[in-house]
Short mmCIF file of C-alpha atoms in Angstrom, two decimals:
data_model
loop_
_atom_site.label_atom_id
_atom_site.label_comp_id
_atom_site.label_asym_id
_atom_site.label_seq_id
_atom_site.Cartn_x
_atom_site.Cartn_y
_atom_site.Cartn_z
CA UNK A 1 106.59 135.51 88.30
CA UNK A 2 106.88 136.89 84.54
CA UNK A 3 107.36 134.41 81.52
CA UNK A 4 108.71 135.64 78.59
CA UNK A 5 109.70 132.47 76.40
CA UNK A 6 109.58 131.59 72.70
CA UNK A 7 107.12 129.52 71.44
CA UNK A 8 107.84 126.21 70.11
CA UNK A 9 110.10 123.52 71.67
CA UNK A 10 113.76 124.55 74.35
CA UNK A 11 116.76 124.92 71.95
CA UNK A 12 119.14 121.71 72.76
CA UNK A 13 121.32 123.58 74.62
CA UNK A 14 122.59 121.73 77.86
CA UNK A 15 125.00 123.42 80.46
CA UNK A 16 126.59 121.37 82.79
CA UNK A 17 129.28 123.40 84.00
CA UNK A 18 130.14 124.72 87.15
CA UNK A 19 128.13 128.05 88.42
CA UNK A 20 130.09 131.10 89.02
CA UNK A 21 129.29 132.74 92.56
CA UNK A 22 129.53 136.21 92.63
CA UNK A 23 129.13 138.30 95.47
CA UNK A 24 129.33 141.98 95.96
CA UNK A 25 130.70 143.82 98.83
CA UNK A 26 129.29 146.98 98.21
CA UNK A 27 125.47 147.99 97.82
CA UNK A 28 124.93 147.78 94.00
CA UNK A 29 122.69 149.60 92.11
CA UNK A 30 119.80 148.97 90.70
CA UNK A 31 120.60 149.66 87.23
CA UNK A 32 123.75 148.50 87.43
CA UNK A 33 122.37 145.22 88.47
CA UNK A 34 120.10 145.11 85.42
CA UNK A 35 122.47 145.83 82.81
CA UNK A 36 124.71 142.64 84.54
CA UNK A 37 121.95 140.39 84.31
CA UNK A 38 120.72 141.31 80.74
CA UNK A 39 124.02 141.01 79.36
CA UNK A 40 124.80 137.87 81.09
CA UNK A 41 121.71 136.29 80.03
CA UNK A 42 122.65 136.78 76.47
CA UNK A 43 125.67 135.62 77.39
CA UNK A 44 124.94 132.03 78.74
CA UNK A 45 122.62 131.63 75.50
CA UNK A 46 125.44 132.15 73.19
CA UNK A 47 127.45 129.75 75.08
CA UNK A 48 129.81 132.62 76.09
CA UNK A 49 129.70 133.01 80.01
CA UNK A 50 128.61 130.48 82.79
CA UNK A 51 125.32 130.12 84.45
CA UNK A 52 125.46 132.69 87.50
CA UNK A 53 124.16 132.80 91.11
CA UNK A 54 124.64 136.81 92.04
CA UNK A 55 124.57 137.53 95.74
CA UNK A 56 124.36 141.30 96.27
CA UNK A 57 122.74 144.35 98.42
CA UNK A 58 120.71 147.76 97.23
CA UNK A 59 121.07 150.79 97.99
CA UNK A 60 117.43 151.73 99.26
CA UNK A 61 114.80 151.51 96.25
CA UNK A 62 111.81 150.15 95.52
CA UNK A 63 110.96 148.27 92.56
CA UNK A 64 107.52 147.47 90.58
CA UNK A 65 107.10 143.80 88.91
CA UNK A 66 104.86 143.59 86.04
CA UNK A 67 101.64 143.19 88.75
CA UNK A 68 102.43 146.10 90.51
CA UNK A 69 99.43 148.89 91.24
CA UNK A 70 99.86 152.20 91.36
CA UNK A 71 98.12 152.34 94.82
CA UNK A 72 100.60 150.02 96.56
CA UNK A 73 103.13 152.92 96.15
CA UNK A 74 102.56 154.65 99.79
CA UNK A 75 105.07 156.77 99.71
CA UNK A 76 106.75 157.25 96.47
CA UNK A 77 108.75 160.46 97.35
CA UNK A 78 110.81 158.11 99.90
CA UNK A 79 113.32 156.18 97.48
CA UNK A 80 113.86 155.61 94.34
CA UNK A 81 111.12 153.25 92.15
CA UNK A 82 112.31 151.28 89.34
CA UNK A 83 109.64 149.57 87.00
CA UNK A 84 111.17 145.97 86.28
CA UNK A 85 110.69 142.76 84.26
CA UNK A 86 110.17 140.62 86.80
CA UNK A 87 106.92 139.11 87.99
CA UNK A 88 105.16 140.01 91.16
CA UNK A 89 104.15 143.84 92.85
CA UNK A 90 106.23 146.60 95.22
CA UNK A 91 109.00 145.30 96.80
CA UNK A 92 111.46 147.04 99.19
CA UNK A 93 115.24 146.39 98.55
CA UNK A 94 118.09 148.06 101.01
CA UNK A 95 121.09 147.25 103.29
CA UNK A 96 120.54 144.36 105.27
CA UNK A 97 118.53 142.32 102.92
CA UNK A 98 120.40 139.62 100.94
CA UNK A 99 119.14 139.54 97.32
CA UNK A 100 120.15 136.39 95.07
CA UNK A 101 120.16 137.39 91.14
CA UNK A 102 119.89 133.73 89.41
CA UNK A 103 120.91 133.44 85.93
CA UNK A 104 120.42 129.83 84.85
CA UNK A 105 119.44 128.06 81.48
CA UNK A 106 116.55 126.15 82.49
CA UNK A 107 117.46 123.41 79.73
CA UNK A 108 119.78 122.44 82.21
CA UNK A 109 117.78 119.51 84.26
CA UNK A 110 119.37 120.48 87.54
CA UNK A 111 116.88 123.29 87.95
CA UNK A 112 113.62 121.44 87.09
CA UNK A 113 114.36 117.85 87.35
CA UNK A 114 114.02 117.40 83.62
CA UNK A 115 113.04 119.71 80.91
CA UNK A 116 112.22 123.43 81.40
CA UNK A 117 109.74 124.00 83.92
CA UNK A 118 109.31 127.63 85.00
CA UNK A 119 106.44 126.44 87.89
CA UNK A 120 108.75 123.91 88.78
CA UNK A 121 112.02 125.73 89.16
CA UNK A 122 109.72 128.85 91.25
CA UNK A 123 108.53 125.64 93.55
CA UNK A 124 112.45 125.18 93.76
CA UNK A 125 113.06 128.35 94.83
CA UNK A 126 110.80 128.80 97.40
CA UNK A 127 112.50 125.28 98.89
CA UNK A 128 115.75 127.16 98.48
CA UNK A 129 114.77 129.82 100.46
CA UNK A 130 113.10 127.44 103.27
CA UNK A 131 115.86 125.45 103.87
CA UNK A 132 118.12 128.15 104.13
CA UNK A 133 116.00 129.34 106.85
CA UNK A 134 115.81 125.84 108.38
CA UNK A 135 119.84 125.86 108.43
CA UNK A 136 119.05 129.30 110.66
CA UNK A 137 117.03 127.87 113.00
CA UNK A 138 113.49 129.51 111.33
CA UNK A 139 110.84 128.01 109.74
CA UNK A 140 109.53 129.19 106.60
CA UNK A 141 106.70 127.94 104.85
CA UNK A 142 104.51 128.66 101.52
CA UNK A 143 101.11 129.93 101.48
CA UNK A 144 98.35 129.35 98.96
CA UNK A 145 97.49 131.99 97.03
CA UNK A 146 100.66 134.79 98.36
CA UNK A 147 103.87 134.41 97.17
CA UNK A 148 107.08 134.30 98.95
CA UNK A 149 108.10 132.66 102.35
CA UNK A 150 106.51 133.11 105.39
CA UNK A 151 107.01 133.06 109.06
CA UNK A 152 104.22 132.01 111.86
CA UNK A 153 105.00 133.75 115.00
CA UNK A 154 103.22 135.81 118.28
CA UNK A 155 100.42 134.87 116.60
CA UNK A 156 100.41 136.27 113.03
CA UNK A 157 102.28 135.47 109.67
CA UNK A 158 104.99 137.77 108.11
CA UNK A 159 106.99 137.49 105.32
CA UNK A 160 110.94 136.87 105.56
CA UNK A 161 111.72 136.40 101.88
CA UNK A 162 110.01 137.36 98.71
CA UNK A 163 110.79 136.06 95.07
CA UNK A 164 110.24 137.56 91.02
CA UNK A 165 111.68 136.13 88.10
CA UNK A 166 112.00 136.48 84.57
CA UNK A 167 112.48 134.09 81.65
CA UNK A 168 113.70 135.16 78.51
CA UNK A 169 114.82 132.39 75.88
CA UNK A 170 114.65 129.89 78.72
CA UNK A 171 117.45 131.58 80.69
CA UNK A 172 116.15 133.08 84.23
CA UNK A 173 116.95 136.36 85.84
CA UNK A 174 116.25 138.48 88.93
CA UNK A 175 115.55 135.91 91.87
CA UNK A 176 114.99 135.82 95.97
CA UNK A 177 115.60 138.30 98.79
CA UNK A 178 116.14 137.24 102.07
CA UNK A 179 115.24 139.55 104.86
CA UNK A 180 118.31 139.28 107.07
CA UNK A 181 118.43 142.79 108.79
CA UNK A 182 116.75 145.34 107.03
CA UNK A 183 115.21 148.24 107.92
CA UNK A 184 111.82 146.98 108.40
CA UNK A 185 109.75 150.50 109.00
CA UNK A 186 111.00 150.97 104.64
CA UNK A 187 108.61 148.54 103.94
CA UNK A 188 105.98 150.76 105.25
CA UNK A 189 106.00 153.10 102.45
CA UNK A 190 104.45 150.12 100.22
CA UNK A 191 101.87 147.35 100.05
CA UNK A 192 104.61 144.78 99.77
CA UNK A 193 103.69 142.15 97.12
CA UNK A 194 100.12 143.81 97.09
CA UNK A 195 99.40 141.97 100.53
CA UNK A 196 97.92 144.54 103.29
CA UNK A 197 96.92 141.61 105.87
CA UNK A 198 100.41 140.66 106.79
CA UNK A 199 103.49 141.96 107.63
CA UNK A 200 107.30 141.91 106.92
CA UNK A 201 110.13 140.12 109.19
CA UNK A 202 113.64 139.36 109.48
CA UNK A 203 115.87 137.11 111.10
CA UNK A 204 116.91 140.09 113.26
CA UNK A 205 113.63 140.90 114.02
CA UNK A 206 112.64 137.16 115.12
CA UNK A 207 115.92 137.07 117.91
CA UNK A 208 118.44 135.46 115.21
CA UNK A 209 121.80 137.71 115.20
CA UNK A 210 122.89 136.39 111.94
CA UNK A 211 125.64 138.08 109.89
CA UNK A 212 125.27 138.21 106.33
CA UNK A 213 128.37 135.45 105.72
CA UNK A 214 126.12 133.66 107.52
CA UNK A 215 123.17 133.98 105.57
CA UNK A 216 125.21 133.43 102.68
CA UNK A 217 126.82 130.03 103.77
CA UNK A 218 123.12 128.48 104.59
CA UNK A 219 122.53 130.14 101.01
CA UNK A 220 125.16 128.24 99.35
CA UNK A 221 124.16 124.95 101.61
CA UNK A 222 120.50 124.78 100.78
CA UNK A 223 121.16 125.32 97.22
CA UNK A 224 123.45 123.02 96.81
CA UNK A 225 120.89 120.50 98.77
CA UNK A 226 117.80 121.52 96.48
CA UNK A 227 119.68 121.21 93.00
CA UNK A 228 122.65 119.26 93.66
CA UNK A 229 124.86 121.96 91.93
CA UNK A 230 128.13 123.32 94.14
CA UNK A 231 128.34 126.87 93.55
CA UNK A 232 132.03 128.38 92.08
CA UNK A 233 132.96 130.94 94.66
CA UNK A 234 134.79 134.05 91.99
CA UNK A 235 134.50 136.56 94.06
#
């Protein structure tokens, strides 16, 4: 998790409008994705576009957070490695793995349960991403000390879903990723999150054959039962 915020009080600038949706057919790339999120971010602070929920696929890539060591990068001939904003270490993004950009004013109590709370809204998050899973028939739970969701199973722990987010001016971007059905052996070419004792999963990989509409319907679901918000479907 990366916080970059002003200093001094949250501008008064509630947003209780509806959430546009988006998702993307198509593997997007990286860049691509950036440029979206910056611009809406300025966007939403100049009271010119709605808050945004982005629900989208990579092309294979890796990407650095702001912890990220040089080590952890196993095999950086493999895909492309983009340095980003967000918090956290090497990640693995690719076909298969739903990836949720969210680009929300956090003045907005929805997200915290009152004023802008960035610990709060990552512990909202992670219950996003665990009752998703829970609508899927997995369970996911949080572990001191490593962040993202994991899975207990044939006796270790893996991780299904990983998050990193940015604030800037109290508006979030970047977000979650949801191993659905990704190539799994891509993750090999990293130290995913910087964590060497456990492994990766996916709902394929644990016996669930679930399609990514489906993934995105418990994603719309659970959100709507952590924050209360309905999200508005524009695709």
């Amino acid at each position: 998790m990366d916080q970059a915020v002003p200093s001094g009080s949250p501008l008064p600038r509630p947003n209780a409008g509806p959430v546009e949706l988006r998702i993307s057919p198509a593997p997007v790339p990286y860049p691509e994705a950036i440029a979206f999120m910056e611009a809406r971010v300025k966007a939403i602070r100049a009271g010119e576009a709605p808050e945004c929920i982005w629900f989208l696929e990579h092309p294979p890539l890796y990407t650095a957070g702001t912890s990220a060591k040089a080590a952890d990068l196993l095999a950086p001939e493999r895909f492309p490695v983009f340095a980003t904003g967000r918090g956290g270490e090497y990640t693995y993004h690719g076909p298969g793995q739903r990836v949720a950009y969210v680009m929300l004013d956090l003045n907005r109590p929805d997200w915290c349960g009152g004023g802008p709370d960035v610990r709060r809204f990552v512990q909202n998050l992670e219950e996003w991403l665990i009752r998703t899973l829970a609508r899927l028939g997995v369970t996911g739970e949080r572990r001191a000390g490593r962040i993202g969701i994991w899975v207990a199973h044939d006796g270790r722990e893996d991780k299904i879903a990983a998050l990193g987010i940015r604030v800037r001016h109290w508006i979030t971007f970047h977000g979650i990723a949801l191993n659905v059905d990704p190539a799994l052996e891509h993750f090999t070419g990293i130290v995913p999150c910087g964590i060497a004792a456990h492994g990766v999963t996916s709902l394929r990989a644990l016996g669930r054959e679930t399609t990514m509409a489906e993934a995105d319907e418990a994603l719309r679901a659970a959100f709507t039962d952590v924050f209360g918000v309905t999200l508005d479907d524009r695709t």
